[in-house]
């Protein structure tokens, strides 16, 4: 079945297959290889959407990426629903399902279109004015309603099942745009043998050669020449040709982002193909051949379905073989619309009249139109389009006023001229310049190694375009300075233009049909429903800069980024302001050129691949034991080990009690570890930590504090001295990378005279903490070569030997206050040694404990956690750690910062313990503390809770807090106001359990 | 994404491999403990934040891991040159533009 509006013999899809598709539930037949827009038009469907603000019926304006109106949802299945797809870009496949958007209940009858009648309320700036009063109504009333009624498509609500890939590429010459200019530039560059990438957003290369019937190059039809030239390029090893690929962003140093649509046009996606591919290309030279975009005429009701750009109607006819109507009208201010009228007339389509705003234009196309019997009217304007769901007439009037005449039509083709596409040039930070003669912005000052050619450079005519592009391509290749001629480089000659079309000029701004009448809707920006009246109103209300006009009216702010509207909006603003256009200025072009999916930006970095997951050597054992894990940075850490029937609290209470009664095993492998080695290792440690290190004997350990230069605590950890020239430094789990960076920074840049090497060994050592009164009995049977008696291996010492036959660094240290050890073994042996220790531990009734019990046990002893009990504004003094600062030292990082007046002033927040008056109440971490609970709100807060737990060992809750002047408040009662009650607390010391520390040797 | 030349690797590499480390040529006093409040303020808190040429430190984090200095134009983001840590501020800049 041939659809009604398909013209036999026209178009280039002759051998194509039939594709069935549906739109809003209605089935249609189309042709594979055409766009959804072309297929709908072939079936006589023009009404495809409702506008953003007024819900006015809309059709197709264009045949390409600049389309502001025809946005649809493409639905493949429940998860694959893509909103805001331009029907003019989406290729048809068999089974395609599309739906219109932004309408309720149906496209033909939309209740919200009442907004069109009530539109005086919705004029420019309406967001700023209408919804400001009363204040509370915004959140509860206006916002939900606006969000429901406005907006374009609906975002999908399921995870995206497709995958997206990414490629980095380097080339000598990157050519953006595959029309005549881009192809010529690519040919010239490729012939030299340099690496060339040529990209175009369309399926078919050729750009405007897709619709220009009058172009002849090298003796062939222009489009056929383009296909041949691209085939030549594809066959060359040094050339990569990318179709369906949009350059969306031009970044610093010729770094260009492109998205290739790989499978959106395919019926069956399959898993092997990504949906889209992100190309990040670094090019030595970039050739911009991005063409020009036709502008519409601004007149009343110029948005009726069936009113479209002349070049779009020509594309549908000459490329897809589809007529956009049976009896079309033409409204123009330049020559290019004549060519459209001529092509349509020759294809047997009625052309009711050409209305030309110009007074007495001359030219061959005008003569040809007349010769074909088309009525041509000069000096007249279309002041109104008739019809609602489809244009039905155009009303014509002499442009200086006079009698009206209404001509029945079923489509209006319009052209106000062509706007050079300087988007990417502008993104490259190039400055555009206004050409007053041709009334257009063209590339002016360049900021990067790129060049613009053809229509985007304001070059008119095919011959001049090819001359310019071919020369630019050759120069770009030469400037890239590469001599690596490929094996199969095809040496060619400059393409010769035998025939071409030429059209330039046109008009900017509102035509007479846009009227001064305030009820007229002459659209400037179709996607954001901005009319000529809105722009004028913005100026009348005081907007002077085009950037303000843009934001006040939202002109050019929709997803089409004002591709068709910017110049008209600017011209109307300039006219109203009575200023020349360049003085009003052009708004900034921003990336992306067309919308880019989040999927293509994210690529494979999602789900488990979003961020690396780090697991310790002992992780599989913990998993098998049913441990519950928590995320600590990138690490998965065993949080607690619940037994059958235990909740978290029961498990943690049992683990805490067991450690102090017998013993517990804890996987401490995530501790950061840095090996500091060299003749000057001790000197280096003296400078990086507050503590003295020179006199620490090999075999002994010390708790070290690292400050930043400002005197605040940066990290802490136990450091073991293995030899005169070797320290085993531990850091907090999260702090390892930044501590390493901090150390490297000082070693490389401040203390380069020190002979020291730093090596991160975090992942080399598995660390098994064995803590509790039975810890030595558990470890000792497995250890060789280390005397484990208290005399030989006292608290805070380290020995090297073997455990279970593998090398170990055995630390005697404690983060629980119990007798304790940390067994370091090479990570590959971690789980085996753990299992051996576990078997020994079972004999004594030991448990495995997780990070939650570790936190409780250390808090019972008042041991701080950097980053939890400190927050980057806590000094060693604030934390009660003055004892760890070497008093005789003359330098270390932070020594001067610590002495700043504010850091030694009285009343600083200090770490203290808190006991709730009711021992059963557990404070919330982060809760604020006040002195007087009866004071007026807002209360003066004197501190906050940093750590808080239920301690089964103490039989009560315990907490640490930073409190102003805390150590002078011992025994004082303070208050923690919470939403439901105010909690009374007593200030105490930080040690809640075994305050004499006897259990370290117990 | 910028391209940065590491003076140790002698290669231009993508910005992803590097990490900025703040302004360069701010010397830490050899007698830190005796520094006056004013001098410490200048050393620790005050930065030039120019519109134009800035001397700054970078680290080739995911490469050779070395810290080095760079001269960058904060308007264009262009790197005029890079040089090794410890080398003096260059007297003349290549290809400098306003
Ligand atoms: Zn390097």
Tab-separated table of N, CA, C and O in Angstrom, chain A residues 513-617:
chain	number	residue	atom	x	y	z
A	513	UNK	N	2.941	40.525	9.774
A	513	UNK	CA	1.897	39.672	10.333
A	513	UNK	C	2.057	39.392	11.816
A	513	UNK	O	1.196	38.787	12.434
A	514	UNK	N	3.171	39.825	12.409
A	514	UNK	CA	3.347	39.618	13.841
A	514	UNK	C	2.643	40.709	14.629
A	514	UNK	O	2.493	40.609	15.841
A	515	UNK	N	2.209	41.746	13.899
A	515	UNK	CA	1.341	42.798	14.407
A	515	UNK	C	1.697	43.415	15.723
A	515	UNK	O	2.333	42.802	16.552
A	516	UNK	N	1.276	44.618	15.964
A	516	UNK	CA	1.414	45.214	17.286
A	516	UNK	C	0.299	44.740	18.214
A	516	UNK	O	0.352	44.929	19.414
A	517	UNK	N	-0.726	44.101	17.632
A	517	UNK	CA	-1.880	43.622	18.389
A	517	UNK	C	-1.417	42.658	19.494
A	517	UNK	O	-0.706	41.700	19.245
A	518	UNK	N	-1.837	42.892	20.714
A	518	UNK	CA	-1.323	42.086	21.824
A	518	UNK	C	-1.952	40.704	21.896
A	518	UNK	O	-1.526	39.883	22.686
A	519	UNK	N	-2.975	40.432	21.132
A	519	UNK	CA	-3.552	39.090	21.206
A	519	UNK	C	-2.965	38.172	20.141
A	519	UNK	O	-3.236	36.987	20.123
A	520	UNK	N	-2.141	38.727	19.275
A	520	UNK	CA	-1.592	37.924	18.184
A	520	UNK	C	-0.496	36.996	18.706
A	520	UNK	O	0.345	37.405	19.487
A	521	UNK	N	-0.533	35.747	18.250
A	521	UNK	CA	0.549	34.833	18.612
A	521	UNK	C	1.398	34.546	17.389
A	521	UNK	O	1.075	33.695	16.575
A	522	UNK	N	2.461	35.312	17.285
A	522	UNK	CA	3.423	35.109	16.199
A	522	UNK	C	4.663	34.533	16.861
A	522	UNK	O	5.384	35.238	17.567
A	523	UNK	N	4.886	33.251	16.658
A	523	UNK	CA	5.900	32.582	17.454
A	523	UNK	C	7.316	32.833	16.957
A	523	UNK	O	7.596	32.776	15.763
A	524	UNK	N	8.180	33.118	17.927
A	524	UNK	CA	9.607	33.251	17.679
A	524	UNK	C	10.273	31.929	18.060
A	524	UNK	O	10.990	31.322	17.288
A	525	UNK	N	9.962	31.477	19.280
A	525	UNK	CA	10.496	30.218	19.790
A	525	UNK	C	9.328	29.251	19.962
A	525	UNK	O	8.488	29.437	20.837
A	526	UNK	N	9.275	28.242	19.113
A	526	UNK	CA	8.150	27.313	19.162
A	526	UNK	C	8.223	26.412	20.395
A	526	UNK	O	7.222	26.110	21.004
A	527	UNK	N	9.423	25.978	20.747
A	527	UNK	CA	9.492	24.981	21.815
A	527	UNK	C	9.147	25.582	23.168
A	527	UNK	O	8.577	24.918	24.009
A	528	UNK	N	9.484	26.850	23.375
A	528	UNK	CA	9.148	27.470	24.661
A	528	UNK	C	7.966	28.426	24.543
A	528	UNK	O	7.700	29.189	25.470
A	529	UNK	N	7.254	28.392	23.404
A	529	UNK	CA	6.065	29.236	23.233
A	529	UNK	C	6.361	30.706	23.495
A	529	UNK	O	5.663	31.375	24.271
A	530	UNK	N	7.415	31.223	22.868
A	530	UNK	CA	7.732	32.647	23.017
A	530	UNK	C	7.305	33.369	21.746
A	530	UNK	O	7.684	32.960	20.643
A	531	UNK	N	6.500	34.431	21.908
A	531	UNK	CA	6.004	35.174	20.748
A	531	UNK	C	6.755	36.492	20.606
A	531	UNK	O	7.454	36.936	21.524
A	532	UNK	N	6.545	37.134	19.443
A	532	UNK	CA	7.164	38.439	19.194
A	532	UNK	C	6.725	39.424	20.279
A	532	UNK	O	7.516	40.239	20.768
A	533	UNK	N	5.459	39.313	20.658
A	533	UNK	CA	4.914	40.199	21.686
A	533	UNK	C	5.669	40.027	23.017
A	533	UNK	O	5.943	41.002	23.721
A	534	UNK	N	6.005	38.789	23.359
A	534	UNK	CA	6.726	38.533	24.615
A	534	UNK	C	8.074	39.243	24.639
A	534	UNK	O	8.490	39.788	25.659
A	535	UNK	N	8.771	39.191	23.487
A	535	UNK	CA	10.095	39.828	23.418
A	535	UNK	C	9.932	41.341	23.576
A	535	UNK	O	10.670	41.980	24.333
A	536	UNK	N	8.948	41.898	22.878
A	536	UNK	CA	8.726	43.349	22.986
A	536	UNK	C	8.368	43.713	24.422
A	536	UNK	O	8.846	44.701	24.968
A	537	UNK	N	7.531	42.869	25.028
A	537	UNK	CA	7.112	43.145	26.408
A	537	UNK	C	8.304	43.128	27.360
A	537	UNK	O	8.412	43.957	28.255
A	538	UNK	N	9.209	42.177	27.124
A	538	UNK	CA	10.393	42.089	27.984
A	538	UNK	C	11.177	43.391	27.929
A	538	UNK	O	11.656	43.901	28.952
A	539	UNK	N	11.313	43.952	26.728
A	539	UNK	CA	12.034	45.217	26.591
A	539	UNK	C	11.262	46.341	27.277
A	539	UNK	O	11.825	47.151	28.016
A	540	UNK	N	9.937	46.345	27.077
A	540	UNK	CA	9.123	47.396	27.711
A	540	UNK	C	9.199	47.319	29.225
A	540	UNK	O	9.089	48.310	29.923
A	541	UNK	N	9.400	46.096	29.745
A	541	UNK	CA	9.464	45.945	31.201
A	541	UNK	C	10.874	46.175	31.734
A	541	UNK	O	11.135	45.924	32.909
A	542	UNK	N	11.767	46.601	30.854
A	542	UNK	CA	13.058	47.065	31.358
A	542	UNK	C	14.245	46.184	31.072
A	542	UNK	O	15.362	46.502	31.474
A	543	UNK	N	14.044	45.040	30.382
A	543	UNK	CA	15.191	44.198	30.060
A	543	UNK	C	15.988	44.895	28.954
A	543	UNK	O	15.426	45.320	27.955
A	544	UNK	N	17.283	45.028	29.151
A	544	UNK	CA	18.106	45.704	28.151
A	544	UNK	C	19.085	44.746	27.500
A	544	UNK	O	19.380	44.831	26.323
A	545	UNK	N	19.637	43.846	28.274
A	545	UNK	CA	20.607	42.902	27.725
A	545	UNK	C	19.848	41.719	27.129
A	545	UNK	O	18.819	41.281	27.652
A	546	UNK	N	20.384	41.187	26.049
A	546	UNK	CA	19.737	40.033	25.412
A	546	UNK	C	19.739	38.830	26.355
A	546	UNK	O	18.845	37.990	26.314
A	547	UNK	N	20.741	38.778	27.245
A	547	UNK	CA	20.765	37.673	28.215
A	547	UNK	C	19.577	37.781	29.174
A	547	UNK	O	19.011	36.780	29.600
A	548	UNK	N	19.201	39.014	29.521
A	548	UNK	CA	18.028	39.191	30.395
A	548	UNK	C	16.743	38.886	29.639
A	548	UNK	O	15.833	38.249	30.177
A	549	UNK	N	16.676	39.362	28.389
A	549	UNK	CA	15.485	39.089	27.580
A	549	UNK	C	15.292	37.581	27.463
A	549	UNK	O	14.188	37.053	27.598
A	550	UNK	N	16.416	36.891	27.258
A	550	UNK	CA	16.361	35.436	27.108
A	550	UNK	C	15.769	34.777	28.363
A	550	UNK	O	14.862	33.961	28.273
A	551	UNK	N	16.267	35.194	29.525
A	551	UNK	CA	15.799	34.547	30.750
A	551	UNK	C	14.378	34.952	31.108
A	551	UNK	O	13.614	34.166	31.655
A	552	UNK	N	14.019	36.198	30.802
A	552	UNK	CA	12.680	36.682	31.140
A	552	UNK	C	11.626	36.011	30.270
A	552	UNK	O	10.544	35.669	30.728
A	553	UNK	N	11.971	35.817	28.993
A	553	UNK	CA	10.981	35.234	28.076
A	553	UNK	C	11.169	33.737	27.907
A	553	UNK	O	10.290	33.060	27.403
A	554	UNK	N	12.318	33.209	28.308
A	554	UNK	CA	12.780	31.837	28.056
A	554	UNK	C	13.033	31.580	26.564
A	554	UNK	O	13.085	30.437	26.132
A	555	UNK	N	13.202	32.636	25.779
A	555	UNK	CA	13.501	32.451	24.358
A	555	UNK	C	14.857	31.751	24.183
A	555	UNK	O	15.862	32.202	24.714
A	556	UNK	N	14.843	30.655	23.456
A	556	UNK	CA	16.095	29.947	23.166
A	556	UNK	C	16.587	29.077	24.305
A	556	UNK	O	17.711	28.592	24.279
A	557	UNK	N	15.739	28.856	25.322
A	557	UNK	CA	16.211	28.089	26.481
A	557	UNK	C	15.719	26.650	26.497
A	557	UNK	O	16.005	25.912	27.422
A	558	UNK	N	14.987	26.242	25.497
A	558	UNK	CA	14.477	24.873	25.489
A	558	UNK	C	15.522	23.919	24.936
A	558	UNK	O	16.657	24.311	24.683
A	559	UNK	N	15.123	22.664	24.749
A	559	UNK	CA	16.119	21.659	24.356
A	559	UNK	C	16.680	21.928	22.961
A	559	UNK	O	17.747	21.451	22.620
A	560	UNK	N	15.962	22.727	22.148
A	560	UNK	CA	16.506	23.031	20.819
A	560	UNK	C	17.483	24.206	20.890
A	560	UNK	O	18.099	24.569	19.888
A	561	UNK	N	17.623	24.799	22.091
A	561	UNK	CA	18.625	25.857	22.310
A	561	UNK	C	18.526	26.992	21.283
A	561	UNK	O	19.531	27.575	20.889
A	562	UNK	N	17.288	27.270	20.853
A	562	UNK	CA	17.080	28.448	20.021
A	562	UNK	C	17.685	28.385	18.636
A	562	UNK	O	18.061	29.411	18.079
A	563	UNK	N	17.795	27.169	18.076
A	563	UNK	CA	18.433	27.059	16.760
A	563	UNK	C	17.694	27.877	15.705
A	563	UNK	O	18.300	28.454	14.819
A	564	UNK	N	16.364	27.900	15.783
A	564	UNK	CA	15.603	28.688	14.806
A	564	UNK	C	15.215	30.049	15.359
A	564	UNK	O	14.862	30.952	14.610
A	565	UNK	N	15.245	30.223	16.683
A	565	UNK	CA	14.633	31.421	17.277
A	565	UNK	C	15.593	32.529	17.686
A	565	UNK	O	15.193	33.682	17.804
A	566	UNK	N	16.866	32.194	17.929
A	566	UNK	CA	17.767	33.197	18.521
A	566	UNK	C	17.845	34.493	17.721
A	566	UNK	O	17.753	35.586	18.273
A	567	UNK	N	18.030	34.371	16.408
A	567	UNK	CA	18.255	35.574	15.607
A	567	UNK	C	16.996	36.432	15.522
A	567	UNK	O	17.053	37.663	15.594
A	568	UNK	N	15.830	35.781	15.389
A	568	UNK	CA	14.587	36.554	15.366
A	568	UNK	C	14.381	37.281	16.697
A	568	UNK	O	14.023	38.459	16.734
A	569	UNK	N	14.596	36.562	17.786
A	569	UNK	CA	14.408	37.158	19.112
A	569	UNK	C	15.321	38.360	19.299
A	569	UNK	O	14.906	39.423	19.783
A	570	UNK	N	16.565	38.195	18.864
A	570	UNK	CA	17.546	39.265	18.982
A	570	UNK	C	17.125	40.484	18.153
A	570	UNK	O	17.185	41.630	18.605
A	571	UNK	N	16.659	40.215	16.923
A	571	UNK	CA	16.287	41.322	16.038
A	571	UNK	C	15.085	42.087	16.587
A	571	UNK	O	15.034	43.323	16.508
A	572	UNK	N	14.124	41.361	17.145
A	572	UNK	CA	12.940	42.043	17.695
A	572	UNK	C	13.340	42.879	18.910
A	572	UNK	O	12.914	44.026	19.079
A	573	UNK	N	14.189	42.310	19.749
A	573	UNK	CA	14.660	43.058	20.920
A	573	UNK	C	15.424	44.304	20.482
A	573	UNK	O	15.232	45.399	21.020
A	574	UNK	N	16.281	44.153	19.462
A	574	UNK	CA	17.083	45.276	18.984
A	574	UNK	C	16.182	46.372	18.421
A	574	UNK	O	16.370	47.562	18.681
A	575	UNK	N	15.173	45.959	17.666
A	575	UNK	CA	14.254	46.926	17.063
A	575	UNK	C	13.490	47.681	18.154
A	575	UNK	O	13.340	48.901	18.112
A	576	UNK	N	13.022	46.942	19.157
A	576	UNK	CA	12.264	47.570	20.233
A	576	UNK	C	13.144	48.506	21.052
A	576	UNK	O	12.707	49.554	21.515
A	577	UNK	N	14.402	48.107	21.200
A	577	UNK	CA	15.340	48.950	21.956
A	577	UNK	C	15.847	50.117	21.111
A	577	UNK	O	16.438	51.059	21.646
A	578	UNK	N	15.622	50.032	19.788
A	578	UNK	CA	16.137	51.064	18.887
A	578	UNK	C	17.656	51.042	18.796
A	578	UNK	O	18.314	52.065	18.669
A	579	UNK	N	18.228	49.845	18.868
A	579	UNK	CA	19.687	49.719	18.805
A	579	UNK	C	20.064	48.789	17.664
A	579	UNK	O	19.297	47.886	17.324
A	580	UNK	N	21.271	48.957	17.108
A	580	UNK	CA	21.708	47.971	16.112
A	580	UNK	C	21.958	46.610	16.768
A	580	UNK	O	22.318	46.548	17.956
A	581	UNK	N	21.770	45.561	15.978
A	581	UNK	CA	21.863	44.190	16.500
A	581	UNK	C	23.162	43.898	17.243
A	581	UNK	O	23.130	43.372	18.361
A	582	UNK	N	24.328	44.254	16.664
A	582	UNK	CA	25.561	43.885	17.379
A	582	UNK	C	25.679	44.540	18.745
A	582	UNK	O	26.347	44.009	19.632
A	583	UNK	N	25.022	45.672	18.924
A	583	UNK	CA	25.087	46.327	20.247
A	583	UNK	C	24.254	45.599	21.289
A	583	UNK	O	24.469	45.733	22.481
A	584	UNK	N	23.255	44.877	20.816
A	584	UNK	CA	22.424	44.117	21.762
A	584	UNK	C	23.109	42.789	22.088
A	584	UNK	O	23.000	42.276	23.198
A	585	UNK	N	23.832	42.269	21.098
A	585	UNK	CA	24.672	41.097	21.388
A	585	UNK	C	23.936	39.786	21.235
A	585	UNK	O	22.711	39.741	21.228
A	586	UNK	N	24.722	38.746	21.108
A	586	UNK	CA	24.175	37.409	20.922
A	586	UNK	C	24.317	36.644	22.227
A	586	UNK	O	25.299	36.799	22.940
A	587	UNK	N	23.322	35.821	22.543
A	587	UNK	CA	23.445	35.013	23.758
A	587	UNK	C	24.515	33.945	23.536
A	587	UNK	O	24.868	33.619	22.409
A	588	UNK	N	25.004	33.421	24.648
A	588	UNK	CA	26.088	32.437	24.586
A	588	UNK	C	25.566	31.074	24.124
A	588	UNK	O	24.515	30.640	24.561
A	589	UNK	N	26.324	30.431	23.261
A	589	UNK	CA	25.977	29.060	22.864
A	589	UNK	C	26.626	28.104	23.846
A	589	UNK	O	27.810	28.196	24.112
A	590	UNK	N	25.836	27.197	24.338
A	590	UNK	CA	26.382	26.256	25.320
A	590	UNK	C	26.220	24.825	24.830
A	590	UNK	O	25.310	24.516	24.081
A	591	UNK	N	27.105	23.967	25.306
A	591	UNK	CA	26.974	22.540	25.033
A	591	UNK	C	25.804	22.026	25.884
A	591	UNK	O	25.560	22.583	26.948
A	592	UNK	N	25.098	21.009	25.474
A	592	UNK	CA	25.268	20.268	24.226
A	592	UNK	C	24.499	20.897	23.070
A	592	UNK	O	23.494	21.543	23.279
A	593	UNK	N	25.004	20.667	21.865
A	593	UNK	CA	24.355	21.185	20.655
A	593	UNK	C	22.942	20.624	20.530
A	593	UNK	O	21.994	21.351	20.269
A	594	UNK	N	22.805	19.329	20.695
A	594	UNK	CA	21.474	18.719	20.839
A	594	UNK	C	21.517	17.877	22.110
A	594	UNK	O	22.594	17.510	22.574
A	595	UNK	N	20.344	17.567	22.691
A	595	UNK	CA	20.357	16.845	23.966
A	595	UNK	C	21.146	15.534	23.899
A	595	UNK	O	21.108	14.834	22.894
A	596	UNK	N	21.872	15.251	24.970
A	596	UNK	CA	22.698	14.041	25.064
A	596	UNK	C	22.139	13.184	26.198
A	596	UNK	O	21.798	13.708	27.250
A	597	UNK	N	22.023	11.905	25.984
A	597	UNK	CA	21.486	11.034	27.031
A	597	UNK	C	22.489	10.909	28.178
A	597	UNK	O	23.705	10.969	27.963
A	598	UNK	N	21.967	10.724	29.381
A	598	UNK	CA	22.850	10.449	30.513
A	598	UNK	C	23.602	9.147	30.256
A	598	UNK	O	24.764	9.000	30.627
A	599	UNK	N	22.915	8.201	29.606
A	599	UNK	CA	23.531	6.905	29.332
A	599	UNK	C	24.852	7.034	28.592
A	599	UNK	O	25.830	6.384	28.943
A	600	UNK	N	24.883	7.905	27.581
A	600	UNK	CA	26.110	8.000	26.791
A	600	UNK	C	27.231	8.665	27.579
A	600	UNK	O	28.394	8.372	27.362
A	601	UNK	N	26.884	9.548	28.485
A	601	UNK	CA	27.915	10.191	29.305
A	601	UNK	C	28.447	9.197	30.337
A	601	UNK	O	29.650	9.109	30.583
A	602	UNK	N	27.528	8.426	30.913
A	602	UNK	CA	27.909	7.491	31.978
A	602	UNK	C	28.633	6.269	31.405
A	602	UNK	O	29.570	5.759	31.995
A	603	UNK	N	28.185	5.817	30.221
A	603	UNK	CA	28.808	4.651	29.608
A	603	UNK	C	28.679	3.417	30.492
A	603	UNK	O	27.615	3.139	31.033
A	604	UNK	N	29.779	2.701	30.661
A	604	UNK	CA	29.734	1.474	31.470
A	604	UNK	C	29.891	1.755	32.965
A	604	UNK	O	29.799	0.837	33.773
A	605	UNK	N	30.118	3.015	33.314
A	605	UNK	CA	30.378	3.332	34.733
A	605	UNK	C	29.076	3.417	35.518
A	605	UNK	O	28.665	4.477	35.967
A	606	UNK	N	28.393	2.316	35.620
A	606	UNK	CA	27.157	2.284	36.394
A	606	UNK	C	27.075	0.958	37.138
A	606	UNK	O	27.781	0.018	36.813
A	607	UNK	N	26.160	0.909	38.119
A	607	UNK	CA	26.022	-0.315	38.911
A	607	UNK	C	27.351	-0.663	39.544
A	607	UNK	O	28.040	0.201	40.074
A	608	UNK	N	27.742	-1.938	39.476
A	608	UNK	CA	28.992	-2.343	40.139
A	608	UNK	C	30.226	-1.663	39.532
A	608	UNK	O	31.277	-1.647	40.167
A	609	UNK	N	30.103	-1.147	38.307
A	609	UNK	CA	31.268	-0.522	37.678
A	609	UNK	C	31.326	0.981	37.929
A	609	UNK	O	32.178	1.677	37.399
A	610	UNK	N	30.393	1.501	38.713
A	610	UNK	CA	30.379	2.940	38.969
A	610	UNK	C	31.622	3.362	39.739
A	610	UNK	O	32.227	4.378	39.457
A	611	UNK	N	31.984	2.566	40.723
A	611	UNK	CA	33.124	2.882	41.576
A	611	UNK	C	33.739	1.530	41.962
A	611	UNK	O	33.006	0.575	42.156
A	612	UNK	N	35.062	1.454	42.068
A	612	UNK	CA	35.643	0.166	42.453
A	612	UNK	C	35.151	-0.270	43.829
A	612	UNK	O	34.933	0.565	44.705
A	613	UNK	N	34.941	-1.564	43.999
A	613	UNK	CA	34.610	-2.115	45.307
A	613	UNK	C	35.852	-2.828	45.817
A	613	UNK	O	36.401	-3.675	45.117
A	614	UNK	N	36.298	-2.435	47.017
A	614	UNK	CA	37.499	-3.063	47.557
A	614	UNK	C	37.097	-4.061	48.636
A	614	UNK	O	36.297	-3.742	49.514
A	615	UNK	N	37.648	-5.255	48.530
A	615	UNK	CA	37.343	-6.303	49.504
A	615	UNK	C	38.648	-6.815	50.091
A	615	UNK	O	39.639	-6.951	49.371
A	616	UNK	N	38.642	-7.142	51.356
A	616	UNK	CA	39.857	-7.632	51.996
A	616	UNK	C	40.038	-9.112	51.674
A	616	UNK	O	39.130	-9.786	51.185
A	617	UNK	N	41.225	-9.623	52.017
A	617	UNK	CA	41.519	-11.044	51.772
A	617	UNK	C	40.588	-11.940	52.583
A	617	UNK	O	40.351	-13.099	52.223
